[in-house]
Amino acid sequence: MIITIESLLDTDQIKLIQSQLATAPFVDGRTTAGWHARLVKQNQQLSRTSNLAKKLQETVLTALGNNALFEAAAYPQRIHSLLFSRYEPGMEYGRHVDNALMGSGDRADLSFTLFLSAPDSYSGGALVIEGACDEQSFRLPAGSLLLYPSSTLHRVEPVEQGYRLACVGWVQSWIRDPAKRELLFDLDTARRSLFAREGKSIEFDLLSKTYANLLRRWLE
């Protein structure tokens, strides 16, 4: 399941982050890649230990915690390993899969990319996610987020002009199985839609009972 979350950050937040990153010191992005991904990773990253990185991480984590769609789709137990990356012309991140366990020892069930550059400010640099029979390409507006399974093969295509800023991170979910997460998401979406249309009804109560009991069964 791939979810787009529009306007996770507002315009003022994006402008502030862009201005702060414009003068921030970046390091070689390969320092945080696994041994195989290091071969295809060509980008720059804000040092995780810098004061700016810690401040920006707090901004993103607060926004994620306040977003109902993210909570419903991810069931986040822990959001971790946030990185702020920059791609200049010629930079890319070739085909790879994210590690099952990140450096912090947290499981990566879901990955997300928060786009921080307006798509008309750079060319190329699409995030491409591979499926069994096709590929999906994404260049979202600044402030919007893409949430996708960490188990997928994906890549960032070469940036041709301008530069691409993004925040990437990972989620250890309370619901490890992606099929179960999708069933819960669909069931929760259906019961909320029913409640909005008809209020609290017998059907809503039955859906809520099923949702709660499946959640009880599947939580880790």
Tab-separated table of C-alpha atoms in Angstrom:
chain	number	residue	atom	x	y	z
A	1	MET	CA	0.000	0.000	0.000
A	2	ILE	CA	1.394	3.368	-1.064
A	3	ILE	CA	-0.150	6.465	0.534
A	4	THR	CA	0.258	10.125	-0.433
A	5	ILE	CA	-0.214	12.629	2.388
A	6	GLU	CA	-0.683	16.129	1.037
A	7	SER	CA	0.521	19.237	2.873
A	8	LEU	CA	2.025	17.516	5.893
A	9	LEU	CA	3.973	20.757	6.358
A	10	ASP	CA	2.492	24.154	5.521
A	11	THR	CA	4.013	26.806	3.270
A	12	ASP	CA	5.652	28.771	6.087
A	13	GLN	CA	7.283	25.638	7.504
A	14	ILE	CA	8.611	24.676	4.080
A	15	LYS	CA	10.055	28.142	3.418
A	16	LEU	CA	11.799	28.127	6.797
A	17	ILE	CA	13.261	24.644	6.262
A	18	GLN	CA	14.422	25.537	2.760
A	19	SER	CA	16.184	28.674	4.005
A	20	GLN	CA	17.854	26.783	6.849
A	21	LEU	CA	19.061	23.985	4.581
A	22	ALA	CA	20.348	26.443	1.966
A	23	THR	CA	23.320	27.355	4.168
A	24	ALA	CA	23.642	24.129	6.175
A	25	PRO	CA	26.740	21.921	5.924
A	26	PHE	CA	26.034	18.601	4.194
A	27	VAL	CA	28.132	15.416	4.221
A	28	ASP	CA	28.483	12.462	1.858
A	29	GLY	CA	25.244	10.467	1.951
A	30	ARG	CA	27.049	7.148	1.635
A	31	THR	CA	27.956	7.310	5.322
A	32	THR	CA	24.453	6.104	6.275
A	33	ALA	CA	23.966	3.528	3.495
A	34	GLY	CA	24.304	-0.242	3.830
A	35	TRP	CA	27.283	-1.936	2.223
A	36	HIS	CA	25.421	-2.700	-1.011
A	37	ALA	CA	23.369	0.522	-1.215
A	38	ARG	CA	26.592	2.503	-0.754
A	39	LEU	CA	27.569	1.459	-4.268
A	40	VAL	CA	24.620	3.265	-5.854
A	41	LYS	CA	24.025	6.172	-3.446
A	42	GLN	CA	25.164	9.579	-4.638
A	43	ASN	CA	23.707	12.380	-2.564
A	44	GLN	CA	24.447	14.636	0.383
A	45	GLN	CA	22.959	14.565	3.873
A	46	LEU	CA	22.674	16.886	6.806
A	47	SER	CA	24.684	15.472	9.710
A	48	ARG	CA	22.290	13.699	12.084
A	49	THR	CA	24.152	15.044	15.103
A	50	SER	CA	23.891	18.711	14.119
A	51	ASN	CA	21.600	21.001	16.108
A	52	LEU	CA	19.713	21.898	12.923
A	53	ALA	CA	19.049	18.226	12.127
A	54	LYS	CA	17.652	17.644	15.615
A	55	LYS	CA	15.440	20.722	15.354
A	56	LEU	CA	14.094	19.739	11.919
A	57	GLN	CA	13.506	16.167	13.068
A	58	GLU	CA	11.289	17.484	15.859
A	59	THR	CA	9.289	19.534	13.343
A	60	VAL	CA	8.677	16.513	11.116
A	61	LEU	CA	7.896	14.151	13.996
A	62	THR	CA	5.353	16.607	15.421
A	63	ALA	CA	3.658	16.928	12.041
A	64	LEU	CA	3.502	13.147	11.624
A	65	GLY	CA	2.092	12.698	15.118
A	66	ASN	CA	-0.685	15.176	14.353
A	67	ASN	CA	-1.641	13.629	11.003
A	68	ALA	CA	-4.609	11.252	11.182
A	69	LEU	CA	-3.966	9.677	7.771
A	70	PHE	CA	-0.378	8.800	8.675
A	71	GLU	CA	-1.479	7.293	11.980
A	72	ALA	CA	-4.218	5.236	10.300
A	73	ALA	CA	-1.963	3.937	7.527
A	74	ALA	CA	1.245	3.294	9.484
A	75	TYR	CA	0.203	2.339	13.044
A	76	PRO	CA	3.576	3.760	14.119
A	77	GLN	CA	5.238	2.152	17.098
A	78	ARG	CA	8.421	4.087	16.435
A	79	ILE	CA	9.442	6.650	13.804
A	80	HIS	CA	13.189	6.630	13.444
A	81	SER	CA	16.397	7.340	11.502
A	82	LEU	CA	15.239	10.615	9.908
A	83	LEU	CA	17.647	12.060	7.338
A	84	PHE	CA	17.624	15.314	5.389
A	85	SER	CA	19.120	14.832	1.938
A	86	ARG	CA	20.147	17.030	-0.979
A	87	TYR	CA	20.629	15.995	-4.588
A	88	GLU	CA	22.529	18.292	-6.935
A	89	PRO	CA	22.701	17.847	-10.726
A	90	GLY	CA	24.063	14.404	-11.577
A	91	MET	CA	23.273	12.923	-8.161
A	92	GLU	CA	20.986	9.917	-7.763
A	93	TYR	CA	20.226	6.930	-5.555
A	94	GLY	CA	20.196	3.769	-7.629
A	95	ARG	CA	17.987	0.726	-7.279
A	96	HIS	CA	18.010	-0.643	-3.718
A	97	VAL	CA	15.906	-2.025	-0.883
A	98	ASP	CA	16.005	-0.512	2.593
A	99	ASN	CA	17.605	-2.516	5.390
A	100	ALA	CA	15.224	-4.529	7.574
A	101	LEU	CA	16.937	-3.128	10.671
A	102	MET	CA	18.365	0.368	10.774
A	103	GLY	CA	21.468	1.465	12.660
A	104	SER	CA	19.394	2.176	15.765
A	105	GLY	CA	18.197	-1.451	15.831
A	106	ASP	CA	14.638	-0.465	14.904
A	107	ARG	CA	12.739	-2.451	12.292
A	108	ALA	CA	11.928	-0.740	8.979
A	109	ASP	CA	8.388	-1.770	8.032
A	110	LEU	CA	7.516	1.442	6.191
A	111	SER	CA	9.611	4.114	4.520
A	112	PHE	CA	8.613	7.693	3.826
A	113	THR	CA	9.892	10.548	1.729
A	114	LEU	CA	8.840	14.081	2.634
A	115	PHE	CA	9.427	16.298	-0.400
A	116	LEU	CA	10.960	19.658	0.539
A	117	SER	CA	11.562	21.178	-2.916
A	118	ALA	CA	8.850	22.372	-5.280
A	119	PRO	CA	8.761	20.055	-8.321
A	120	ASP	CA	9.181	22.993	-10.709
A	121	SER	CA	12.440	24.022	-8.983
A	122	TYR	CA	14.335	20.982	-10.264
A	123	SER	CA	14.124	18.431	-13.065
A	124	GLY	CA	14.645	14.692	-12.810
A	125	GLY	CA	14.977	13.306	-9.301
A	126	ALA	CA	11.748	11.281	-9.295
A	127	LEU	CA	11.255	8.652	-6.611
A	128	VAL	CA	10.483	5.424	-8.471
A	129	ILE	CA	8.947	2.441	-6.675
A	130	GLU	CA	8.989	-0.919	-8.414
A	131	GLY	CA	6.053	-3.317	-8.334
A	132	ALA	CA	5.696	-6.843	-9.644
A	133	CYS	CA	4.554	-5.675	-13.082
A	134	ASP	CA	5.139	-1.926	-13.228
A	135	GLU	CA	6.830	1.118	-11.737
A	136	GLN	CA	5.344	4.200	-10.102
A	137	SER	CA	7.107	7.554	-10.295
A	138	PHE	CA	6.575	10.379	-7.772
A	139	ARG	CA	7.546	14.066	-7.668
A	140	LEU	CA	5.224	15.514	-5.033
A	141	PRO	CA	4.681	19.165	-4.047
A	142	ALA	CA	6.910	20.539	-1.309
A	143	GLY	CA	5.444	19.598	2.066
A	144	SER	CA	3.768	16.402	0.837
A	145	LEU	CA	4.818	12.927	1.946
A	146	LEU	CA	4.886	9.504	0.318
A	147	LEU	CA	4.541	6.458	2.595
A	148	TYR	CA	5.467	3.064	1.115
A	149	PRO	CA	6.612	-0.428	2.175
A	150	SER	CA	10.308	-0.668	3.030
A	151	SER	CA	10.331	-4.074	1.323
A	152	THR	CA	10.071	-2.545	-2.161
A	153	LEU	CA	12.876	-1.967	-4.621
A	154	HIS	CA	13.054	1.763	-5.317
A	155	ARG	CA	15.389	4.473	-6.598
A	156	VAL	CA	15.807	8.217	-6.992
A	157	GLU	CA	16.483	9.115	-10.613
A	158	PRO	CA	19.332	11.508	-11.459
A	159	VAL	CA	18.657	15.190	-10.863
A	160	GLU	CA	19.175	17.099	-14.102
A	161	GLN	CA	18.787	20.743	-13.045
A	162	GLY	CA	18.314	22.556	-9.735
A	163	TYR	CA	18.525	20.623	-6.515
A	164	ARG	CA	16.199	18.263	-4.695
A	165	LEU	CA	15.676	18.456	-0.916
A	166	ALA	CA	13.871	15.725	0.985
A	167	CYS	CA	13.469	14.199	4.414
A	168	VAL	CA	13.424	10.409	4.573
A	169	GLY	CA	12.593	8.209	7.520
A	170	TRP	CA	11.321	4.817	8.589
A	171	VAL	CA	8.532	3.375	10.715
A	172	GLN	CA	8.450	0.345	12.959
A	173	SER	CA	4.754	-0.449	12.937
A	174	TRP	CA	2.580	-2.008	15.613
A	175	ILE	CA	1.237	-4.135	12.728
A	176	ARG	CA	4.208	-5.838	11.064
A	177	ASP	CA	2.271	-7.612	8.283
A	178	PRO	CA	1.514	-5.184	5.398
A	179	ALA	CA	-1.590	-7.118	4.323
A	180	LYS	CA	-3.030	-6.837	7.834
A	181	ARG	CA	-2.191	-3.115	7.951
A	182	GLU	CA	-4.075	-2.598	4.696
A	183	LEU	CA	-7.118	-4.541	5.931
A	184	LEU	CA	-7.227	-2.439	9.099
A	185	PHE	CA	-6.796	0.773	7.109
A	186	ASP	CA	-9.671	-0.134	4.758
A	187	LEU	CA	-11.917	-1.178	7.640
A	188	ASP	CA	-11.184	1.995	9.596
A	189	THR	CA	-11.794	4.136	6.491
A	190	ALA	CA	-15.125	2.413	5.875
A	191	ARG	CA	-16.383	2.817	9.456
A	192	ARG	CA	-15.376	6.484	9.570
A	193	SER	CA	-17.145	7.115	6.259
A	194	LEU	CA	-20.251	5.363	7.572
A	195	PHE	CA	-20.163	7.417	10.781
A	196	ALA	CA	-19.831	10.667	8.804
A	197	ARG	CA	-22.862	9.737	6.713
A	198	GLU	CA	-25.171	8.103	9.258
A	199	GLY	CA	-23.751	8.763	12.715
A	200	LYS	CA	-23.475	6.053	15.339
A	201	SER	CA	-25.488	3.091	14.070
A	202	ILE	CA	-25.707	-0.670	14.567
A	203	GLU	CA	-23.572	-1.168	11.461
A	204	PHE	CA	-20.949	1.290	12.727
A	205	ASP	CA	-20.814	-0.493	16.088
A	206	LEU	CA	-20.305	-3.883	14.402
A	207	LEU	CA	-17.532	-2.506	12.194
A	208	SER	CA	-15.907	-0.874	15.207
A	209	LYS	CA	-16.101	-4.144	17.143
A	210	THR	CA	-14.445	-6.033	14.301
A	211	TYR	CA	-11.781	-3.358	13.869
A	212	ALA	CA	-10.940	-3.304	17.589
A	213	ASN	CA	-10.791	-7.074	17.887
A	214	LEU	CA	-8.569	-7.492	14.829
A	215	LEU	CA	-6.299	-4.778	16.182
A	216	ARG	CA	-6.151	-6.617	19.526
A	217	ARG	CA	-5.262	-9.843	17.733
A	218	TRP	CA	-2.562	-8.388	15.468
A	219	LEU	CA	-0.792	-5.777	17.620
A	220	GLU	CA	2.830	-6.582	18.419
